Every structure is written in structure tokens, then in C-alpha cells.
C-alpha positions as a Markdown table, in Angstrom:
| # | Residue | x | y | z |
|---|---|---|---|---|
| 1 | Unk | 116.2 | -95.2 | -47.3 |
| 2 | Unk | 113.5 | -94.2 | -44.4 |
| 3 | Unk | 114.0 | -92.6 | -41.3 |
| 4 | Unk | 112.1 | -93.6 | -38.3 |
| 5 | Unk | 111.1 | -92.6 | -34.7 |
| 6 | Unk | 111.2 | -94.5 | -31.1 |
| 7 | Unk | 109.4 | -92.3 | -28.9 |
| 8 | Unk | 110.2 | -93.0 | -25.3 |
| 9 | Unk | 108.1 | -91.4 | -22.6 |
| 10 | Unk | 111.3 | -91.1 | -20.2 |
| 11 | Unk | 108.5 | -91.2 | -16.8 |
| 12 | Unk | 107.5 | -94.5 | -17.7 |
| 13 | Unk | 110.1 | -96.0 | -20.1 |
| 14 | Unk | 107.3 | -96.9 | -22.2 |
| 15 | Unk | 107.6 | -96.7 | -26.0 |
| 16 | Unk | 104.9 | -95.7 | -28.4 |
| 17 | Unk | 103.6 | -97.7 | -31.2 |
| 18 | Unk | 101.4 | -96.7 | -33.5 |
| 19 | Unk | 99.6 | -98.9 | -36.6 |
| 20 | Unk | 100.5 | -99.2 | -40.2 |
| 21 | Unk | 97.3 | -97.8 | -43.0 |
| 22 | Unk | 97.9 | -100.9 | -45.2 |
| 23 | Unk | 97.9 | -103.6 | -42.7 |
| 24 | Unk | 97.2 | -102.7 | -39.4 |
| 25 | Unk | 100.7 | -104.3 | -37.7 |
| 26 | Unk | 102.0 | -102.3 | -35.8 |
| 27 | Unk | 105.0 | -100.1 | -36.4 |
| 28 | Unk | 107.1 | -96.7 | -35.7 |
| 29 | Unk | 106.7 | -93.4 | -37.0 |
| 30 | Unk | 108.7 | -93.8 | -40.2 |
| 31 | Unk | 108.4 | -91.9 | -43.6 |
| 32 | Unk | 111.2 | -90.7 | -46.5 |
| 33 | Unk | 113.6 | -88.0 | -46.1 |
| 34 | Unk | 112.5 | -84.3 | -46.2 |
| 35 | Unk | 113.9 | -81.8 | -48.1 |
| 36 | Unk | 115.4 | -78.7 | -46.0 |
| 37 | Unk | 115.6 | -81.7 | -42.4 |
| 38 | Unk | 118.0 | -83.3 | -41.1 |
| 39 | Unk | 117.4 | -87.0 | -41.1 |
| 40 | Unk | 116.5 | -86.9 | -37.2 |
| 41 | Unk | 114.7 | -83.7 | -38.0 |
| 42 | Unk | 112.4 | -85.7 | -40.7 |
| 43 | Unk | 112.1 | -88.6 | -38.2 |
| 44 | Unk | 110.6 | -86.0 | -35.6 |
| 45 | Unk | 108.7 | -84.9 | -38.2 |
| 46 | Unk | 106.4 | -88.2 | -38.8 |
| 47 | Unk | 106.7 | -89.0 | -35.5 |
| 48 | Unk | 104.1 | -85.8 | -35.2 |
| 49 | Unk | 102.6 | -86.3 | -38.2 |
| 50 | Unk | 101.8 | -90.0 | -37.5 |
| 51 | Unk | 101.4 | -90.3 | -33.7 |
| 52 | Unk | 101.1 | -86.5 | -32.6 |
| 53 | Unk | 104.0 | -86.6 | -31.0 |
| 54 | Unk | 106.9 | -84.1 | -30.4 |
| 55 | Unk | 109.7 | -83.9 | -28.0 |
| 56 | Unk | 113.9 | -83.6 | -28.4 |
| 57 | Unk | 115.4 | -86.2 | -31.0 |
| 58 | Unk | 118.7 | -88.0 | -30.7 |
| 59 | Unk | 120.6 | -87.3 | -33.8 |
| 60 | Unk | 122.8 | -90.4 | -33.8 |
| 61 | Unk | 121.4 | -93.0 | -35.0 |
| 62 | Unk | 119.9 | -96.0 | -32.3 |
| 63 | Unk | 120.4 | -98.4 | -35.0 |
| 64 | Unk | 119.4 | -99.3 | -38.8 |
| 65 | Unk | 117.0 | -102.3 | -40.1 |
| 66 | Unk | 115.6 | -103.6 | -43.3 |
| 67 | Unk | 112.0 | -104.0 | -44.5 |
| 68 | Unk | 110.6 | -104.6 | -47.8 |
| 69 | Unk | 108.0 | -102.1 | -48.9 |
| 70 | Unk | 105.0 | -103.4 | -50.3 |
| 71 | Unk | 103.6 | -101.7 | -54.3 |
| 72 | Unk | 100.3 | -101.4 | -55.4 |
| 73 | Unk | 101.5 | -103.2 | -58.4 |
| 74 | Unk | 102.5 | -106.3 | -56.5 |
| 75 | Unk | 105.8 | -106.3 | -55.5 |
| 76 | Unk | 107.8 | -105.0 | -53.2 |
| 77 | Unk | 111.9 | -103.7 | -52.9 |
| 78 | Unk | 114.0 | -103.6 | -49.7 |
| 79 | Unk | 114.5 | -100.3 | -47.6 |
| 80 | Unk | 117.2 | -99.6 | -45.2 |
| 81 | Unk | 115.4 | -97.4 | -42.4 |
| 82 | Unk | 117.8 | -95.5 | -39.8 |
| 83 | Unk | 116.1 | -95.1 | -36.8 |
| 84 | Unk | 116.5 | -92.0 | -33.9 |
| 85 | Unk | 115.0 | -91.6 | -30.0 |
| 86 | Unk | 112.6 | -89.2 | -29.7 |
| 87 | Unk | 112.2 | -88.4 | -26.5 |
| 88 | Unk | 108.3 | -87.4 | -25.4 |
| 89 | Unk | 107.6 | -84.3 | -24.4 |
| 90 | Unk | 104.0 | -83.5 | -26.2 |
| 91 | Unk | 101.7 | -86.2 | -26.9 |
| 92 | Unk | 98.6 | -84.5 | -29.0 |
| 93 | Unk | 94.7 | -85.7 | -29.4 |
| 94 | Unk | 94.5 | -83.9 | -33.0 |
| 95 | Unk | 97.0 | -84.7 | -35.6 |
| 96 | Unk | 97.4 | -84.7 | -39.2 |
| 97 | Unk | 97.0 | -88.7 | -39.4 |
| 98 | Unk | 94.7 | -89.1 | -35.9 |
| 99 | Unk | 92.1 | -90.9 | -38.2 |
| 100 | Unk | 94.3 | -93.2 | -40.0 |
| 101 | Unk | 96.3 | -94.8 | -37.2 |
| 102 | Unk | 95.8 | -96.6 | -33.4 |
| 103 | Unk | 98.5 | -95.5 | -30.9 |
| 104 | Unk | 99.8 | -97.4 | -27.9 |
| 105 | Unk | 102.3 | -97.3 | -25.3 |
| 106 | Unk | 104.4 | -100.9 | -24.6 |
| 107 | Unk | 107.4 | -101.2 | -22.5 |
| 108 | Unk | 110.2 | -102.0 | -25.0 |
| 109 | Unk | 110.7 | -105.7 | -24.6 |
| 110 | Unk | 106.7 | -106.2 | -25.2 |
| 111 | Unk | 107.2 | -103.7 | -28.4 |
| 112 | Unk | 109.9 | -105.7 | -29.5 |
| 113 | Unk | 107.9 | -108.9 | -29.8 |
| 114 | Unk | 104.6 | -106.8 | -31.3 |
| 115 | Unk | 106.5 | -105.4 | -34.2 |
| 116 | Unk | 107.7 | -107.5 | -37.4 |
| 117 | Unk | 111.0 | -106.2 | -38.2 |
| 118 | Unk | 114.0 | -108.4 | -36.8 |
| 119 | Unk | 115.9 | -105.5 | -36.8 |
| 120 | Unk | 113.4 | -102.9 | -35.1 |
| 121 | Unk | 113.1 | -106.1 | -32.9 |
| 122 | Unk | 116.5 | -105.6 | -31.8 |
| 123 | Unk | 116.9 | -101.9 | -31.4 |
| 124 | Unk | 113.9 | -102.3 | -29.3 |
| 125 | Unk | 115.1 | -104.8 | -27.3 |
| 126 | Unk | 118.9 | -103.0 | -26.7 |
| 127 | Unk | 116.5 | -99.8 | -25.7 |
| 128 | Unk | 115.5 | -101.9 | -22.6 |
| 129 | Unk | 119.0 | -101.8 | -21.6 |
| 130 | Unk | 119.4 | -98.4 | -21.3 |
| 131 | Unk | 118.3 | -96.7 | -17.8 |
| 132 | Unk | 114.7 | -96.1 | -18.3 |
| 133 | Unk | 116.0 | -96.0 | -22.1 |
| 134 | Unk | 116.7 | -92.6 | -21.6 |
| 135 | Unk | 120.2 | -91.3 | -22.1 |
| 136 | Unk | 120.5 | -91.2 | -26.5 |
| 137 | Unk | 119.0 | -88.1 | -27.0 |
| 138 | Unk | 120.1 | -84.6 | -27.6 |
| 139 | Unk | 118.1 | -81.5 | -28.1 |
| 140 | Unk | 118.4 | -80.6 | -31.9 |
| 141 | Unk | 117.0 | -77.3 | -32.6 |
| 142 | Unk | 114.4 | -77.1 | -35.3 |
| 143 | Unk | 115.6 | -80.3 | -37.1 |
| 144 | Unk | 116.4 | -78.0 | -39.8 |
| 145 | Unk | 119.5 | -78.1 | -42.4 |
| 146 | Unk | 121.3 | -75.0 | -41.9 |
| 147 | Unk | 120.7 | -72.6 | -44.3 |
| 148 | Unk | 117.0 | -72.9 | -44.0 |
């Protein structure tokens, strides 16, 4: 399992994308679980890692889809990735992966065609249906587990 991050900029509805190091397609913010986050708190986590982004994070779920991640020894094996809103509040010229990845901003619907996954397709695609696709999000803290 992966987590992942939409990051909505709630002033223009717009949602970021950023691209992958292998390929170049282009993707979310998505990486493993952390030890000592929450899910959501992890997605927020690579969201600034991988895009420089921060903001508040939803921590329901906007939806789930299935990928399958490529090996350096050839093959590959299927990942379930549950993916949370972030909403913007920060977007950041340095970052830990600023020379590794392109960033852009699409309105959902175009994101939804850019990206590969059916499913992110689709989560995409239902985000455009929300009010300015703002409305899934709740403030979370420090994405921490308690008792960190």
C-alpha cells in the first residue's frame, strides 16, 4: 500500500501535478507509509517532499486505485494507493526533490486525462464535482500518531 496527495489550490480549483523520476508521466505526490504518521499525515508528507507543498489534509480517504510498480529487476507487483485532499496553503521554490520533478497546475478534468491511472482518473474526475473541489478536507494537526 501507498498513500498519495491531491493538492487542490481552493482559489483556482486547480490541482497540482507533478512528474514521475523513472518516466517522466505525470503523477501525484505518493510514497509508502511513515512510521510515527498517520496515513494522511505521510501523504502530506510527500506532497512537500515531492512538490513543496503544504497545507491542511483531509483524513478520509477521496478514494483508492491500483498501479503496478515497476523493479529494477524487471517486473513489477500491484499497489493499492489510498489517496487524501490536500488543501494548498504553501507552495515552495526549494524542496527536498525540486531537481528531480516538473510541477504543474491543471484543472481536474484536464488532470484526469494527463494521468495513467484509471482509478486516479476517476477520483480526479469526481473532484470536479465538488464546489471548487473544496469541501473534503479537515485540519489534522501535525499528521502525527498520538504518542509521538
Amino acid at each position: 500500500m501507498q498513500v498519495a496527495a491531491v493538492c487542490l489550490d481552493g482559489k483556482t480549483g486547480k490541482v497540482l501535478l507533478i512528474s514521475s523520476r523513472g518516466t517522466g508521466r505525470w503523477v501525484v505526490p505518493k510514497g509508502w507509509p511513515m512510521e510515527g504518521r498517520t496515513l494522511h499525515g505521510a501523504a502530506a508528507q510527500e506532497a512537500w517532499e515531492e512538490a513543496g507543498i503544504k497545507g491542511h489534509i483531509g483524513n478520509v480517504e477521496l478514494g483508492r486505485y491500483r498501479y503496478d510498480k515497476d523493479q529494477d529487476s524487471g517486473f513489477a507487483f500491484p499497489v493499492e494507493v489510498r489517496v487524501f485532499l490536500l488543501e494548498v496553503e504553501k507552495v515552495a521554490d526549494s524542496y527536498p526533490e525540486v531537481q528531480e520533478r516538473t510541477r504543474e497546475w491543471f484543472q481536474p478534468l484536464q488532470a484526469a486525462e494527463l494521468v495513467d491511472e484509471e482509478g486516479l482518473r476517476d477520483i480526479l474526475r469526481n473532484l470536479a464535482d465538488l464546489p471548487n473541489g473544496a469541501g473534503a478536507s479537515v485540519p489534522c494537526g501535525d499528521n502525527r500518531t498520538k504518542g509521538d
